[in-house]
Amino acid sequence: MSEEIKKFKVTIDGQTTEVEPGTTILNAARQIGGKSVPPAMCYYSSLETSGGRCRTCLVEVSAGSEKDPRPMPKLMASCRTAVMDGMEVKNLTSPKTQEARHAVTEFLLINHPLDCPICDQAGECHLQDLAYENGEEQTRTDFERRTFEPEDIGPYIKLNMNRCILCARCVLAANQLTEEREHGILFRGEHAEISTYLNKALDNDFIGNVIDVCPVGALTDKTSRFMSRVWFTKPMDAHCNCDKCSGKAVVWLKGEEVIRVTARKDQYDEVQEYICNTCRFERKDAKEWIIEGPRHIDRHSVISLNHYQKPVETLRMLDNPEAKEISKKDEI
């Protein structure tokens, strides 16, 4: 009989839970749930080696462990830092963390164009939500934004490199879902960009999933481009008979018309089951789908609220019943 693995206790913003050894601070926070979960623009739990690029999930580790309670000298990327037994972490309750998140948001927006009114990702864009909660009213930079020429990477996917934040999610998803590497990050520093080799088209059966993993509007669906704002459509769980994937997807309806098809995502906007290009791009007739019912959007965003709004400063029921809720006096 195998020995039972000893779990580690970790406290985040006064909320204590137990996790398996090797769990990152971010996933421990997600196990607790509520408002103390740091944002993540590059981390994706189903993609190997993801995380550590955007730095939006920085947290303050006020106590390293029970054996060594010294605080860590710098803010740590919660998606890459494993918990230790007795570790204490501050996210909402740390002024340094909030200041750093404002700074990271400002850096992400230095080159990002202000084209939310014409961007298909508007309403469900992670950077849009992050900017609304942590962004400044005006920029402090006066140099020109970096710009890229339009690039054709296939009949279904539109690449707008001007919007890219180099999170590398799409590259990792393509490496994981396809047999041959078709695109990646070219060049270095401020010249770095997502591209294909010699303008090669992305035509793998599952390459459309790079659209779903992209947190901004750098990769969008050509078949539904400019057809409707996302908050004017109705997301519905649906399935179909498909010999390439599970056929479980979300169809976005405007009236009786299928505007677009996406994979089903969890409350952290991560894909639960990847779908094929046939389901995503070619099945735009409602008769091809068996509608199961409305899809509830769990995460706080424009699409779930139908308007811009910062997270309400009220206490929420925790996902983990054993965790202690943060008190109002502990908040900033």
CSV table of C-alpha atoms in Angstrom, one decimal:
chain,number,residue,atom,x,y,z
A,1,MET,CA,0.0,0.0,0.0
A,2,SER,CA,1.4,3.3,-1.0
A,3,GLU,CA,2.1,6.0,1.6
A,4,GLU,CA,-0.3,8.9,1.7
A,5,ILE,CA,1.3,12.1,0.3
A,6,LYS,CA,1.5,14.8,2.9
A,7,LYS,CA,-0.2,18.0,1.7
A,8,PHE,CA,1.2,21.5,2.1
A,9,LYS,CA,-0.7,24.2,3.9
A,10,VAL,CA,-0.6,27.6,2.1
A,11,THR,CA,-2.3,30.9,3.2
A,12,ILE,CA,-3.2,33.4,0.5
A,13,ASP,CA,-4.7,36.7,1.7
A,14,GLY,CA,-5.6,35.1,5.0
A,15,GLN,CA,-7.3,32.1,3.4
A,16,THR,CA,-5.7,28.8,4.2
A,17,THR,CA,-6.0,25.6,2.1
A,18,GLU,CA,-4.1,22.4,1.6
A,19,VAL,CA,-2.5,21.4,-1.8
A,20,GLU,CA,-0.4,18.7,-3.3
A,21,PRO,CA,3.4,19.2,-3.2
A,22,GLY,CA,4.5,20.8,-6.5
A,23,THR,CA,1.4,22.9,-6.8
A,24,THR,CA,2.1,26.5,-7.9
A,25,ILE,CA,0.8,29.5,-5.9
A,26,LEU,CA,-1.5,30.4,-8.8
A,27,ASN,CA,-3.2,27.0,-8.8
A,28,ALA,CA,-3.4,27.0,-5.0
A,29,ALA,CA,-5.2,30.4,-5.3
A,30,ARG,CA,-7.5,28.9,-7.9
A,31,GLN,CA,-8.3,26.1,-5.5
A,32,ILE,CA,-9.3,28.6,-3.0
A,33,GLY,CA,-11.2,30.7,-5.5
A,34,GLY,CA,-12.7,34.2,-4.9
A,35,LYS,CA,-11.0,37.5,-5.4
A,36,SER,CA,-7.5,36.4,-4.4
A,37,VAL,CA,-6.8,34.6,-7.7
A,38,PRO,CA,-4.1,36.5,-9.5
A,39,PRO,CA,-4.7,37.4,-13.2
A,40,ALA,CA,-2.7,35.4,-15.8
A,41,MET,CA,-2.2,36.5,-19.3
A,42,CYS,CA,0.4,33.8,-20.4
A,43,TYR,CA,-0.2,30.8,-18.1
A,44,TYR,CA,-2.4,28.0,-19.4
A,45,SER,CA,-2.7,24.9,-17.3
A,46,SER,CA,-3.1,22.5,-20.3
A,47,LEU,CA,0.0,23.9,-22.1
A,48,GLU,CA,3.4,22.6,-21.0
A,49,THR,CA,6.0,25.2,-20.1
A,50,SER,CA,3.5,28.0,-20.2
A,51,GLY,CA,3.7,30.9,-17.8
A,52,GLY,CA,6.5,33.2,-16.6
A,53,ARG,CA,6.3,35.7,-19.5
A,54,CYS,CA,3.7,38.4,-18.8
A,55,ARG,CA,4.3,38.9,-15.0
A,56,THR,CA,0.7,39.9,-14.3
A,57,CYS,CA,0.5,37.2,-11.7
A,58,LEU,CA,3.2,38.6,-9.4
A,59,VAL,CA,2.5,38.1,-5.7
A,60,GLU,CA,4.3,38.9,-2.4
A,61,VAL,CA,5.5,35.8,-0.4
A,62,SER,CA,5.6,37.1,3.1
A,63,ALA,CA,6.7,33.8,4.6
A,64,GLY,CA,8.6,31.2,2.6
A,65,SER,CA,7.6,28.2,4.7
A,66,GLU,CA,7.0,26.9,8.2
A,67,LYS,CA,10.7,25.8,8.5
A,68,ASP,CA,12.0,29.0,7.0
A,69,PRO,CA,9.5,31.8,7.6
A,70,ARG,CA,11.7,34.5,6.0
A,71,PRO,CA,9.9,36.5,3.2
A,72,MET,CA,11.1,36.2,-0.3
A,73,PRO,CA,13.1,39.3,-1.3
A,74,LYS,CA,11.3,40.0,-4.5
A,75,LEU,CA,7.8,39.6,-5.9
A,76,MET,CA,7.3,36.1,-7.4
A,77,ALA,CA,5.5,34.9,-10.5
A,78,SER,CA,2.7,32.8,-8.9
A,79,CYS,CA,2.4,30.7,-12.0
A,80,ARG,CA,6.0,29.5,-11.7
A,81,THR,CA,6.5,29.4,-8.0
A,82,ALA,CA,5.7,26.2,-6.1
A,83,VAL,CA,4.2,26.4,-2.7
A,84,MET,CA,6.0,25.2,0.5
A,85,ASP,CA,4.4,23.9,3.7
A,86,GLY,CA,3.4,26.9,5.8
A,87,MET,CA,3.9,29.5,3.0
A,88,GLU,CA,2.1,32.8,3.3
A,89,VAL,CA,1.2,34.8,0.2
A,90,LYS,CA,-0.2,38.3,-0.2
A,91,ASN,CA,-2.1,39.3,-3.4
A,92,LEU,CA,-4.9,41.7,-2.7
A,93,THR,CA,-3.5,42.6,0.7
A,94,SER,CA,-0.1,43.6,-0.7
A,95,PRO,CA,0.4,47.3,-1.9
A,96,LYS,CA,3.7,46.2,-3.6
A,97,THR,CA,1.8,43.6,-5.6
A,98,GLN,CA,-0.9,46.0,-6.7
A,99,GLU,CA,1.7,48.6,-7.7
A,100,ALA,CA,3.6,46.0,-9.7
A,101,ARG,CA,0.4,44.9,-11.5
A,102,HIS,CA,-0.3,48.5,-12.5
A,103,ALA,CA,3.2,48.8,-13.8
A,104,VAL,CA,3.0,45.5,-15.8
A,105,THR,CA,-0.3,46.6,-17.3
A,106,GLU,CA,1.3,49.9,-18.4
A,107,PHE,CA,4.1,48.0,-20.1
A,108,LEU,CA,1.7,45.7,-21.9
A,109,LEU,CA,-0.2,48.7,-23.2
A,110,ILE,CA,2.9,50.6,-24.5
A,111,ASN,CA,2.7,49.1,-27.9
A,112,HIS,CA,-0.9,47.8,-27.9
A,113,PRO,CA,-3.2,49.8,-30.3
A,114,LEU,CA,-6.3,51.4,-28.9
A,115,ASP,CA,-8.6,49.6,-31.4
A,116,CYS,CA,-11.1,48.0,-29.0
A,117,PRO,CA,-14.0,49.5,-31.0
A,118,ILE,CA,-13.1,47.5,-34.1
A,119,CYS,CA,-11.4,44.5,-32.5
A,120,ASP,CA,-13.3,41.2,-32.6
A,121,GLN,CA,-11.8,40.2,-29.2
A,122,ALA,CA,-13.4,43.2,-27.5
A,123,GLY,CA,-15.8,42.1,-24.7
A,124,GLU,CA,-13.9,38.9,-23.9
A,125,CYS,CA,-10.3,40.2,-24.0
A,126,HIS,CA,-8.1,39.6,-21.0
A,127,LEU,CA,-6.0,42.7,-21.6
A,128,GLN,CA,-9.1,44.8,-21.9
A,129,ASP,CA,-10.2,43.6,-18.5
A,130,LEU,CA,-6.8,44.0,-17.0
A,131,ALA,CA,-6.4,47.5,-18.4
A,132,TYR,CA,-9.8,48.5,-17.0
A,133,GLU,CA,-9.0,47.3,-13.5
A,134,ASN,CA,-5.3,48.3,-13.4
A,135,GLY,CA,-4.6,50.7,-16.3
A,136,GLU,CA,-3.8,54.4,-16.1
A,137,GLU,CA,-5.9,57.0,-17.7
A,138,GLN,CA,-3.2,58.2,-20.0
A,139,THR,CA,0.2,56.9,-21.2
A,140,ARG,CA,3.5,58.3,-20.0
A,141,THR,CA,5.4,57.4,-23.2
A,142,ASP,CA,5.8,59.6,-26.2
A,143,PHE,CA,7.7,57.4,-28.7
A,144,GLU,CA,6.0,55.6,-31.6
A,145,ARG,CA,4.4,52.3,-31.1
A,146,ARG,CA,5.9,49.3,-32.9
A,147,THR,CA,3.9,48.3,-35.9
A,148,PHE,CA,3.9,45.3,-38.2
A,149,GLU,CA,2.8,44.7,-41.8
A,150,PRO,CA,-0.3,42.5,-42.3
A,151,GLU,CA,0.5,38.8,-42.8
A,152,ASP,CA,-1.6,36.1,-44.4
A,153,ILE,CA,-1.3,32.8,-42.4
A,154,GLY,CA,-4.2,30.9,-44.0
A,155,PRO,CA,-7.8,31.0,-45.0
A,156,TYR,CA,-9.3,30.8,-41.5
A,157,ILE,CA,-7.0,32.8,-39.1
A,158,LYS,CA,-6.3,36.5,-39.1
A,159,LEU,CA,-3.0,37.5,-37.5
A,160,ASN,CA,-2.8,41.1,-36.2
A,161,MET,CA,0.7,41.3,-34.8
A,162,ASN,CA,0.2,44.8,-33.6
A,163,ARG,CA,-2.0,43.5,-30.8
A,164,CYS,CA,0.2,40.6,-29.7
A,165,ILE,CA,1.7,40.7,-26.2
A,166,LEU,CA,4.1,37.7,-26.9
A,167,CYS,CA,2.5,35.4,-24.3
A,168,ALA,CA,3.5,32.5,-26.6
A,169,ARG,CA,0.3,30.6,-25.9
A,170,CYS,CA,-0.4,30.0,-29.5
A,171,VAL,CA,3.0,28.7,-30.2
A,172,LEU,CA,2.8,26.2,-27.3
A,173,ALA,CA,-0.7,25.1,-28.3
A,174,ALA,CA,0.4,24.5,-31.9
A,175,ASN,CA,3.5,22.5,-30.7
A,176,GLN,CA,1.2,20.4,-28.5
A,177,LEU,CA,-1.6,19.8,-30.9
A,178,THR,CA,0.2,19.5,-34.2
A,179,GLU,CA,2.9,17.1,-35.4
A,180,GLU,CA,5.1,19.7,-37.1
A,181,ARG,CA,6.0,23.2,-35.8
A,182,GLU,CA,4.5,25.7,-38.2
A,183,HIS,CA,5.0,29.1,-36.4
A,184,GLY,CA,6.9,30.6,-33.6
A,185,ILE,CA,8.6,33.7,-32.1
A,186,LEU,CA,11.0,35.3,-34.6
A,187,PHE,CA,13.8,37.8,-33.8
A,188,ARG,CA,14.5,39.2,-30.3
A,189,GLY,CA,13.8,42.1,-28.0
A,190,GLU,CA,11.5,44.8,-29.4
A,191,HIS,CA,11.7,43.2,-32.9
A,192,ALA,CA,10.2,39.9,-31.6
A,193,GLU,CA,7.1,38.8,-33.4
A,194,ILE,CA,4.8,35.8,-33.9
A,195,SER,CA,5.1,34.5,-37.5
A,196,THR,CA,5.4,31.5,-39.8
A,197,TYR,CA,8.4,30.5,-41.9
A,198,LEU,CA,8.2,32.2,-45.3
A,199,ASN,CA,4.5,33.1,-44.9
A,200,LYS,CA,3.4,29.5,-44.7
A,201,ALA,CA,-0.3,29.0,-44.0
A,202,LEU,CA,-1.4,27.3,-40.8
A,203,ASP,CA,-3.6,24.4,-42.1
A,204,ASN,CA,-3.5,21.7,-39.4
A,205,ASP,CA,-6.9,20.2,-38.4
A,206,PHE,CA,-6.6,21.6,-34.9
A,207,ILE,CA,-4.7,24.8,-35.6
A,208,GLY,CA,-7.9,26.9,-35.0
A,209,ASN,CA,-7.5,26.4,-31.3
A,210,VAL,CA,-4.7,29.1,-31.3
A,211,ILE,CA,-7.6,31.6,-31.6
A,212,ASP,CA,-9.1,30.3,-28.3
A,213,VAL,CA,-5.9,30.4,-26.3
A,214,CYS,CA,-4.9,33.9,-27.5
A,215,PRO,CA,-5.8,36.3,-24.6
A,216,VAL,CA,-6.0,39.4,-26.9
A,217,GLY,CA,-7.1,40.1,-30.4
A,218,ALA,CA,-3.9,39.1,-32.2
A,219,LEU,CA,-5.5,35.9,-33.6
A,220,THR,CA,-9.1,36.0,-34.7
A,221,ASP,CA,-11.5,34.0,-36.8
A,222,LYS,CA,-11.7,35.2,-40.4
A,223,THR,CA,-15.1,33.5,-40.9
A,224,SER,CA,-16.8,35.6,-38.2
A,225,ARG,CA,-14.8,38.8,-38.6
A,226,PHE,CA,-16.8,42.0,-38.0
A,227,MET,CA,-20.1,40.1,-38.1
A,228,SER,CA,-21.2,41.1,-34.6
A,229,ARG,CA,-20.0,42.4,-31.3
A,230,VAL,CA,-19.7,39.5,-28.9
A,231,TRP,CA,-22.2,40.9,-26.3
A,232,PHE,CA,-24.9,40.9,-29.0
A,233,THR,CA,-24.6,37.2,-29.5
A,234,LYS,CA,-25.9,34.3,-27.4
A,235,PRO,CA,-23.4,31.6,-26.4
A,236,MET,CA,-25.1,28.1,-26.5
A,237,ASP,CA,-23.6,24.7,-25.5
A,238,ALA,CA,-24.0,22.4,-28.5
A,239,HIS,CA,-22.6,19.2,-29.9
A,240,CYS,CA,-22.4,17.4,-33.2
A,241,ASN,CA,-21.2,14.1,-34.6
A,242,CYS,CA,-17.5,14.5,-35.5
A,243,ASP,CA,-14.9,11.9,-36.3
A,244,LYS,CA,-12.0,14.3,-35.5
A,245,CYS,CA,-12.9,15.7,-32.1
A,246,SER,CA,-15.5,15.3,-29.4
A,247,GLY,CA,-17.9,17.6,-31.2
A,248,LYS,CA,-18.6,19.5,-28.0
A,249,ALA,CA,-18.4,23.3,-28.6
A,250,VAL,CA,-20.1,26.6,-27.9
A,251,VAL,CA,-22.0,28.1,-30.8
A,252,TRP,CA,-22.6,31.9,-30.8
A,253,LEU,CA,-26.0,32.8,-32.1
A,254,LYS,CA,-27.3,36.1,-33.5
A,255,GLY,CA,-31.0,35.3,-33.9
A,256,GLU,CA,-31.0,31.9,-35.5
A,257,GLU,CA,-27.7,32.4,-37.3
A,258,VAL,CA,-24.5,30.8,-36.1
A,259,ILE,CA,-21.9,33.6,-36.1
A,260,ARG,CA,-19.0,31.6,-34.8
A,261,VAL,CA,-18.0,28.4,-33.0
A,262,THR,CA,-15.5,28.2,-30.1
A,263,ALA,CA,-14.3,25.5,-27.7
A,264,ARG,CA,-15.8,25.2,-24.3
A,265,LYS,CA,-13.8,27.0,-21.6
A,266,ASP,CA,-13.7,27.0,-17.8
A,267,GLN,CA,-14.0,29.9,-15.4
A,268,TYR,CA,-10.4,30.9,-16.1
A,269,ASP,CA,-11.1,31.0,-19.8
A,270,GLU,CA,-9.0,27.9,-20.5
A,271,VAL,CA,-10.2,25.4,-23.1
A,272,GLN,CA,-11.7,22.2,-21.7
A,273,GLU,CA,-11.6,20.1,-24.9
A,274,TYR,CA,-9.9,21.2,-28.1
A,275,ILE,CA,-12.1,21.1,-31.3
A,276,CYS,CA,-11.2,20.6,-34.9
A,277,ASN,CA,-11.2,23.1,-37.8
A,278,THR,CA,-14.3,21.5,-39.4
A,279,CYS,CA,-16.4,22.1,-36.3
A,280,ARG,CA,-15.0,25.6,-35.8
A,281,PHE,CA,-15.0,27.1,-39.2
A,282,GLU,CA,-17.2,25.0,-41.5
A,283,ARG,CA,-20.3,24.1,-39.5
A,284,LYS,CA,-22.1,27.5,-39.4
A,285,ASP,CA,-25.6,26.0,-39.9
A,286,ALA,CA,-27.6,25.7,-36.8
A,287,LYS,CA,-29.1,22.5,-38.2
A,288,GLU,CA,-25.7,20.8,-37.9
A,289,TRP,CA,-25.7,21.2,-34.2
A,290,ILE,CA,-27.7,19.8,-31.3
A,291,ILE,CA,-28.3,22.8,-29.0
A,292,GLU,CA,-28.0,21.8,-25.3
A,293,GLY,CA,-28.8,25.1,-23.7
A,294,PRO,CA,-27.3,28.6,-22.8
A,295,ARG,CA,-23.6,28.7,-21.9
A,296,HIS,CA,-22.9,30.6,-18.6
A,297,ILE,CA,-19.8,32.8,-18.7
A,298,ASP,CA,-18.3,32.5,-15.3
A,299,ARG,CA,-15.4,34.9,-15.4
A,300,HIS,CA,-15.7,38.6,-14.8
A,301,SER,CA,-15.7,40.4,-18.1
A,302,VAL,CA,-17.6,42.7,-20.4
A,303,ILE,CA,-19.3,39.7,-22.0
A,304,SER,CA,-20.6,38.3,-18.7
A,305,LEU,CA,-21.9,41.7,-17.5
A,306,ASN,CA,-22.8,43.4,-20.9
A,307,HIS,CA,-21.0,46.5,-19.7
A,308,TYR,CA,-17.7,47.6,-18.2
A,309,GLN,CA,-17.4,47.2,-14.5
A,310,LYS,CA,-14.7,46.6,-12.0
A,311,PRO,CA,-15.1,43.6,-9.7
A,312,VAL,CA,-17.6,44.4,-7.0
A,313,GLU,CA,-15.9,44.8,-3.7
A,314,THR,CA,-18.1,42.4,-1.9
A,315,LEU,CA,-17.2,39.1,-0.2
A,316,ARG,CA,-17.8,36.1,-2.4
A,317,MET,CA,-18.5,32.5,-1.5
A,318,LEU,CA,-15.3,30.5,-1.8
A,319,ASP,CA,-15.0,27.6,-4.1
A,320,ASN,CA,-13.2,25.7,-1.3
A,321,PRO,CA,-15.5,25.3,1.8
A,322,GLU,CA,-12.5,24.7,4.0
A,323,ALA,CA,-10.8,28.0,3.2
A,324,LYS,CA,-11.2,31.0,5.4
A,325,GLU,CA,-12.7,34.1,3.7
A,326,ILE,CA,-10.7,37.3,3.6
A,327,SER,CA,-12.1,39.9,6.0
A,328,LYS,CA,-12.9,43.4,4.8
A,329,LYS,CA,-10.3,45.0,7.1
A,330,ASP,CA,-7.6,43.0,5.5
A,331,GLU,CA,-8.3,44.4,2.0
A,332,ILE,CA,-6.7,47.4,0.6
